[in-house]
Amino acid sequence: MFGAQILLVICASENVSLSAEVTSEKLYSRDVDLQAGQSTVNSYTYRIQNTNFYWQRKNKWTMAEVPTNFDGDNESNLKDVHLSEEETKVKELLQKRKSHKELLEEIKRKGREELAQNREERKTKREEKNMAESDSPDEEDYYIRTLSAMSISLQKPEKVLGTGLVYDELMLKHKNDWDPNFPEKPERISEPFKRCSELHLVERCIRIETQYGTEDMVLLQHTRELLEKVKSTSQMNKQQLQEFSQHYDSVYCNQSSYECALVALGSIIELMEQILKKKITNGLAITRPPGHHSMNDALCGFCIFNNVAIAAKHAVDNLGVKKVLIVDWDVHHGQATQKMFYDDPRVLYFSIHRYEYGNYWPNLRESDYDFIGKDKSLGFNINVPLNQTGMTDKDYLAVFHHVLLPVAYEFCPDLILVSAGYDCAIGCPEGEMMVSPACFGHMTHFLMGLADGRVCVCLEGGYCIKSLSESVALTLKALLRDPCPLLPPQIEPSDSVAETILNVIKVLRPYWSCFHYQDLLEDDSEDLCSFEEVNKLPPRSDVKFDKEENDSKMFPLTYTYPEEVEEVYFLQKKFDPIIDQLIAETALMRPPYRTCIVYDDDMRAHKADSRGHPEDPDRITRIFDKHVELGLLERCLRVQSRHATESELQLIHSSKYVEEMKELPEKTVFDLRKLAWNYNSIYLCQETYNCALLATGSLLNVVHTVLTGQASSGVAVVRPPGHHAECTKCMGFCFFNNVAIAAKYAQDKFGLKRVLILDWDVHHGNGTQHQFYQDNSVLLINLHRYDYGCFYPSSEDGSEEKVGEGEGEGYNVNIAWNHGFMGDAEYVAAFHQIVMPIASQYSPELVLVSAGFDSAIGDPLGGYMISPSGYAHMTHMLSSLANGRVILSLEGGYNLTSISHSMCMCTSVLLGDSCPSLQITKPMDR
């Protein structure tokens, strides 16, 4: 029995013991079940399959001799075939065993049917159980309790209530009757309002009716004597008004000044109260006269009543607000506001101002960086003195990233009041700075991530009408949640600003945990800092400061500029064409949809054939269902899913690898299992290729939707993930590198020159890194658990020392965590100190986020502690880039509750909702 002997050899190789009789029986069987149905003998020498009867004996048969209806299991088909003696014996044996064989086949058939039925029943029960458990109050309650223990609230995203706007022509009545060229003039509010109207911003705002401030409000910060003096100006003639004004530095009054000052004060307080009552989310007050120089008992610097200081005092004394952050970006130091809260820890005062070591107005020693508050308020007064003119966007953003935002996140204010002076804007003769109008939109955007978005912006200075108007308009656009305009690529901050930042950190380090991981200068100051001024404390001996005892008693009635300023700003009008060019080049796009989203249930078909695998189809279903539950889906533009083409896959992957993946649907379960063993952390099924195509193609459709201006941002709820996939192989649950392909697609189809890929998955995105390691057209920033190379994918490629090669050197940034369990504090610190400074300098045209949520609280693989709010804040910061063109593509994340909440919070922020408050503790020193 030649055939039986061959089969016995094969069976022996498969560790299957068969008797000669049974082996003979199996000789003509279509499918020989060798290992419980897991293998067939299709590749063996003898097979009978449909009409093909292969029996390779020498010169015995040809294919043409085989009947078309031949059935090896039917011995009648053997009658017309010449059989040898051995074959005749086999036939006889088959006849003898036919009844036994049929019985065995029937038993096996019923067994297979019963097994399949039981498998389906178990699968159905398991899916029902998983669904019930995943939606059970117990799991949700446990997750909420875990967050509550960390002082993190999990609440449904609240829609933005609207932006309030205060403006009244009544305030135009305040003007200088004896000096028509005085810089503080009525056009300072009328022209910005006009520009906001031209951009159709006013009609999108909720107009807040102007109110008169009361005397009680004024007395919160000013003396009765000062109030009565100002009140009396409404009855004075011109000469009396001049005599009154001469007693104050850079101040004028007319008969309407008192009324205008009350309207400015009352309207700002009304705007603030509307925000606190949650009738609006944020607001802008286009009011005058300004206020931040007005002292407790004296007018000063164009200011009558200190509007912002009074509003802050009213909030903490009368409205139950516990913590107020005042941000003063006017080019002049708000010395009066500082003095009013210098010993009050309820109010954190932050000022970035021109100082020139004390040589710039108001020429005060207390405007320097080492005045940080007193008693319980130590550290709650922050001065960032700028000691050179010509500071630009890069310098102001550096101050925000490295000083203001870290402290503000730790302070966690309930309300933010902005003393918004625009005299640091380009073209302003007062400040002689070079900040673009667009930069004010960015600074406003960053502040809106705090205090649940409760930001009240109040006009202070700004005396170049053209740049003032544009700056106010772009501030209002930011408050309305429009995308931040794209800033040009930046160079590094000036040495002067770097020196100031280091000085500020030096004096604040003992009082704020966010600076504790900074090195101490005392350790080795020469090695730590090359700036001489950082190694010593002010003041300079050659600077004369103004003090009360040497203040002039009488001040000039007219305002004059130095001759060189007059020449550049007024005679040559040097900056007018520059401002015009900035305005023309600033894209003020606002797509019809804030966010688009893609999801396809067909991606569930990729699944493991064993229970408990973390990369489960329910990952995307739970995320999508949570979007529906929270009302987010209906606010998004739905994008049609599609399959990626082979040419699109080959933007990153080799054609050979694509062909290998393309063959997966034709392989048996056994072959797929065997093939999966060749890869690292991979399972395969016949639907894997189709699902991987769908994931990549769907993301590309989101990219297309965003880059064609249909939506500002996008969310791709896709699987399988992609960032581990290499050019020639799959690994780490990933098959095609979705985000890497999307970056190349955006460059090839839309001509983008700069793309940022931010990968916050807990695992290092090795596949993405290898694709762009020598490419400076893609900036890749990875935040991942590294553990000195011991955490998956367990390669030195994830080290912080891997910075790119060739043209790509410096464009690969690995933030590799090595100690402990990182959470919100560490990730937010990394964003402030590394991610956002580098990304802002790079100025990408598109941001792609490899959004793995396996760093989230409760993830079984990551072991980290990022909250949904933490992801929301990271998304908010990223959305300041690339005209808001930020696209999140799902990567990892294996706790179904945490990933659904986390990704929903990201979508909510992209839709313009306020970031939930985030309690930041001390980042780990390491």
Coordinates of N, CA and C in Angstrom, one line a residue, residues 128-197:
E128 N -22.2 39.8 25.0 CA -23.3 40.4 25.9 C -22.7 40.8 27.3
K129 N -21.9 39.9 27.8 CA -21.3 40.1 29.1 C -20.4 41.3 29.1
N130 N -19.5 41.3 28.0 CA -18.6 42.5 27.9 C -19.3 43.8 27.8
M131 N -20.4 43.8 27.0 CA -21.1 45.0 26.8 C -21.8 45.4 28.1
A132 N -22.3 44.4 28.8 CA -23.0 44.8 30.1 C -22.0 45.3 31.1
E133 N -20.8 44.6 31.2 CA -19.8 45.0 32.1 C -19.2 46.3 31.8
S134 N -19.0 46.5 30.5 CA -18.3 47.8 30.1 C -19.2 49.0 30.3
D135 N -20.5 48.8 30.3 CA -21.4 49.9 30.5 C -22.0 49.9 31.9
S136 N -21.5 49.0 32.7 CA -22.1 48.9 34.0 C -21.8 50.0 34.9
P137 N -22.7 50.4 35.8 CA -22.4 51.5 36.7 C -21.2 51.2 37.6
D138 N -20.9 49.9 37.9 CA -19.8 49.6 38.8 C -18.5 50.0 38.2
E139 N -18.3 49.7 36.9 CA -17.0 50.0 36.3 C -16.9 51.5 36.1
E140 N -18.0 52.1 35.7 CA -17.9 53.6 35.5 C -17.7 54.3 36.9
D141 N -18.4 53.8 37.9 CA -18.2 54.4 39.2 C -16.8 54.2 39.8
Y142 N -16.2 53.0 39.5 CA -14.8 52.8 39.9 C -13.9 53.8 39.3
Y143 N -14.1 54.0 38.0 CA -13.2 54.9 37.2 C -13.4 56.3 37.8
I144 N -14.6 56.7 38.0 CA -14.9 58.0 38.6 C -14.2 58.2 40.0
R145 N -14.4 57.2 40.8 CA -13.8 57.2 42.1 C -12.2 57.3 42.0
T146 N -11.7 56.6 41.1 CA -10.2 56.7 40.9 C -9.8 58.1 40.6
L147 N -10.5 58.7 39.7 CA -10.2 60.1 39.3 C -10.5 61.1 40.4
S148 N -11.5 60.9 41.2 CA -11.9 61.7 42.3 C -10.8 61.7 43.3
A149 N -10.2 60.5 43.5 CA -9.1 60.4 44.5 C -7.9 61.3 44.1
M150 N -7.8 61.6 42.8 CA -6.7 62.4 42.3 C -7.2 63.8 42.1
S151 N -8.3 64.2 42.7 CA -8.9 65.6 42.5 C -9.2 65.9 41.1
I152 N -9.6 64.9 40.3 CA -10.0 65.1 38.9 C -11.5 64.8 38.8
S153 N -12.2 65.7 38.2 CA -13.6 65.5 38.0 C -13.9 65.0 36.6
L154 N -14.8 64.1 36.4 CA -15.2 63.5 35.1 C -16.6 64.0 34.8
Q155 N -16.7 65.0 34.0 CA -18.0 65.6 33.7 C -18.2 65.7 32.2
K156 N -19.5 65.7 31.9 CA -19.8 65.8 30.5 C -19.3 67.2 29.9
P157 N -18.7 67.2 28.7 CA -18.2 68.4 28.2 C -19.4 69.4 28.0
E158 N -19.1 70.6 28.5 CA -20.1 71.7 28.4 C -19.8 72.5 27.1
K159 N -20.9 72.7 26.3 CA -20.8 73.6 25.2 C -20.4 75.0 25.6
V160 N -19.6 75.6 24.7 CA -19.3 77.0 24.9 C -20.5 77.9 24.9
L161 N -20.7 78.7 25.9 CA -21.9 79.5 26.0 C -21.9 80.7 25.1
G162 N -20.8 81.1 24.7 CA -20.7 82.3 23.8 C -19.7 83.3 24.4
T163 N -19.3 84.3 23.6 CA -18.3 85.3 23.9 C -19.0 86.6 24.1
G164 N -18.8 87.2 25.2 CA -19.4 88.5 25.4 C -18.6 89.7 24.9
L165 N -19.2 90.8 24.5 CA -18.5 91.9 24.0 C -19.0 93.2 24.6
V166 N -18.2 94.0 25.1 CA -18.5 95.3 25.7 C -18.0 96.4 24.8
Y167 N -18.8 97.3 24.3 CA -18.4 98.5 23.6 C -19.5 99.5 23.6
D168 N -19.1 100.8 23.8 CA -20.1 101.8 23.8 C -19.5 103.1 23.4
E169 N -20.1 103.8 22.4 CA -19.5 105.0 21.9 C -19.5 106.1 22.9
L170 N -20.2 106.0 24.0 CA -20.2 106.9 25.1 C -18.7 107.2 25.5
M171 N -17.9 106.1 25.5 CA -16.6 106.2 26.0 C -15.6 107.0 25.0
L172 N -16.2 107.4 23.9 CA -15.4 108.2 23.0 C -15.3 109.7 23.5
K173 N -16.2 110.0 24.4 CA -16.2 111.4 24.9 C -15.0 111.8 25.7
H174 N -14.3 110.8 26.2 CA -13.1 111.1 27.0 C -12.0 111.4 26.0
K175 N -11.5 112.6 26.0 CA -10.4 113.0 25.1 C -9.7 114.2 25.7
N176 N -8.5 114.5 25.1 CA -7.6 115.6 25.6 C -8.0 116.8 24.8
D177 N -8.6 117.8 25.5 CA -9.1 119.0 24.8 C -7.9 120.0 24.5
W178 N -6.7 119.8 25.0 CA -5.7 120.7 24.7 C -4.5 120.1 23.9
D179 N -4.5 118.8 23.7 CA -3.4 118.2 23.0 C -4.0 117.1 22.1
P180 N -4.4 117.5 20.8 CA -5.0 116.5 19.9 C -4.2 115.3 19.5
N181 N -2.8 115.5 19.7 CA -1.9 114.4 19.4 C -1.6 113.4 20.5
F182 N -2.3 113.6 21.6 CA -2.1 112.8 22.8 C -2.4 111.3 22.4
P183 N -1.5 110.4 22.7 CA -1.7 109.0 22.2 C -2.9 108.3 22.7
E184 N -3.4 108.6 23.9 CA -4.6 108.0 24.4 C -5.8 108.8 23.9
K185 N -6.4 108.3 22.8 CA -7.4 109.1 22.1 C -8.6 108.2 21.8
P186 N -9.7 108.7 21.4 CA -11.0 108.0 21.2 C -10.8 106.9 20.1
E187 N -10.0 107.1 19.1 CA -9.9 106.1 18.0 C -9.3 104.8 18.5
R188 N -8.8 104.8 19.7 CA -8.2 103.6 20.3 C -9.3 102.5 20.5
I189 N -10.5 102.9 20.7 CA -11.6 101.9 20.8 C -12.5 101.9 19.6
S190 N -12.7 103.0 18.9 CA -13.6 103.0 17.7 C -13.0 102.2 16.6
E191 N -11.7 102.3 16.3 CA -11.1 101.6 15.2 C -11.0 100.1 15.4
P192 N -10.6 99.6 16.6 CA -10.7 98.2 16.9 C -12.1 97.6 16.7
F193 N -13.1 98.3 17.2 CA -14.5 97.8 17.1 C -14.9 97.8 15.6
K194 N -14.4 98.8 14.8 CA -14.7 98.8 13.4 C -14.1 97.6 12.7
R195 N -12.8 97.3 13.1 CA -12.1 96.1 12.5 C -12.8 94.8 12.8
C196 N -13.3 94.7 14.1 CA -14.0 93.5 14.5 C -15.3 93.3 13.7
S197 N -15.9 94.5 13.4 CA -17.2 94.4 12.6 C -16.9 94.0 11.2

